[in-house]
């Protein structure tokens, strides 16, 4: 719906649809779907107000468990 200030509010359902899942395997699967339709770049937003250690762990998981599936040779 449209918020009073004109900014689109996608709500919980929209966030669940757009946001990436929690497990690295789910992230890989979702990014593979994007890749299959021609998406070549992805911007990782890992903070979302999380404490520093959780943000760091999220980035490490992405680096170690997700990125290897998309290395270009």
PDB file of C-alpha atoms in Angstrom, residues 19-63:
ATOM      1  CA  UNK A  19      14.674 -10.387   1.558  1.00  0.00           C
ATOM      2  CA  UNK A  20      16.989 -13.310   1.323  1.00  0.00           C
ATOM      3  CA  UNK A  21      16.412 -16.334   3.551  1.00  0.00           C
ATOM      4  CA  UNK A  22      18.601 -17.088   6.514  1.00  0.00           C
ATOM      5  CA  UNK A  23      20.511 -20.248   5.565  1.00  0.00           C
ATOM      6  CA  UNK A  24      23.379 -20.060   3.069  1.00  0.00           C
ATOM      7  CA  UNK A  25      21.757 -22.841   1.027  1.00  0.00           C
ATOM      8  CA  UNK A  26      18.567 -20.798   0.652  1.00  0.00           C
ATOM      9  CA  UNK A  27      20.583 -17.726  -0.315  1.00  0.00           C
ATOM     10  CA  UNK A  28      22.415 -19.718  -3.007  1.00  0.00           C
ATOM     11  CA  UNK A  29      19.128 -21.066  -4.381  1.00  0.00           C
ATOM     12  CA  UNK A  30      17.538 -17.604  -4.503  1.00  0.00           C
ATOM     13  CA  UNK A  31      20.582 -15.995  -6.116  1.00  0.00           C
ATOM     14  CA  UNK A  32      20.762 -18.819  -8.678  1.00  0.00           C
ATOM     15  CA  UNK A  33      17.186 -17.940  -9.687  1.00  0.00           C
ATOM     16  CA  UNK A  34      18.212 -14.296 -10.156  1.00  0.00           C
ATOM     17  CA  UNK A  35      21.277 -15.413 -12.116  1.00  0.00           C
ATOM     18  CA  UNK A  36      19.081 -17.528 -14.408  1.00  0.00           C
ATOM     19  CA  UNK A  37      17.224 -14.412 -15.578  1.00  0.00           C
ATOM     20  CA  UNK A  38      20.378 -12.425 -16.256  1.00  0.00           C
ATOM     21  CA  UNK A  39      21.145 -10.675 -12.958  1.00  0.00           C
ATOM     22  CA  UNK A  40      24.923 -10.295 -12.783  1.00  0.00           C
ATOM     23  CA  UNK A  41      25.428  -8.172  -9.666  1.00  0.00           C
ATOM     24  CA  UNK A  42      24.146  -8.340  -6.124  1.00  0.00           C
ATOM     25  CA  UNK A  43      24.460  -5.854  -3.266  1.00  0.00           C
ATOM     26  CA  UNK A  44      24.687  -7.497   0.149  1.00  0.00           C
ATOM     27  CA  UNK A  45      22.969  -5.601   2.937  1.00  0.00           C
ATOM     28  CA  UNK A  46      24.127  -7.453   6.014  1.00  0.00           C
ATOM     29  CA  UNK A  47      23.528  -5.055   8.884  1.00  0.00           C
ATOM     30  CA  UNK A  48      19.821  -4.261   9.345  1.00  0.00           C
ATOM     31  CA  UNK A  49      20.618  -2.998  12.851  1.00  0.00           C
ATOM     32  CA  UNK A  50      22.261  -6.219  13.989  1.00  0.00           C
ATOM     33  CA  UNK A  51      25.040  -6.174  16.578  1.00  0.00           C
ATOM     34  CA  UNK A  52      28.550  -6.029  15.112  1.00  0.00           C
ATOM     35  CA  UNK A  53      29.386  -9.691  15.796  1.00  0.00           C
ATOM     36  CA  UNK A  54      26.197 -10.921  14.095  1.00  0.00           C
ATOM     37  CA  UNK A  55      26.845  -8.680  11.090  1.00  0.00           C
ATOM     38  CA  UNK A  56      30.415  -9.966  10.888  1.00  0.00           C
ATOM     39  CA  UNK A  57      29.198 -13.576  11.042  1.00  0.00           C
ATOM     40  CA  UNK A  58      26.627 -12.944   8.295  1.00  0.00           C
ATOM     41  CA  UNK A  59      29.313 -11.520   6.017  1.00  0.00           C
ATOM     42  CA  UNK A  60      31.639 -14.438   6.786  1.00  0.00           C
ATOM     43  CA  UNK A  61      28.903 -16.960   5.977  1.00  0.00           C
ATOM     44  CA  UNK A  62      28.164 -15.179   2.717  1.00  0.00           C
ATOM     45  CA  UNK A  63      31.871 -15.168   1.826  1.00  0.00           C
TER      46      UNK A  63
END
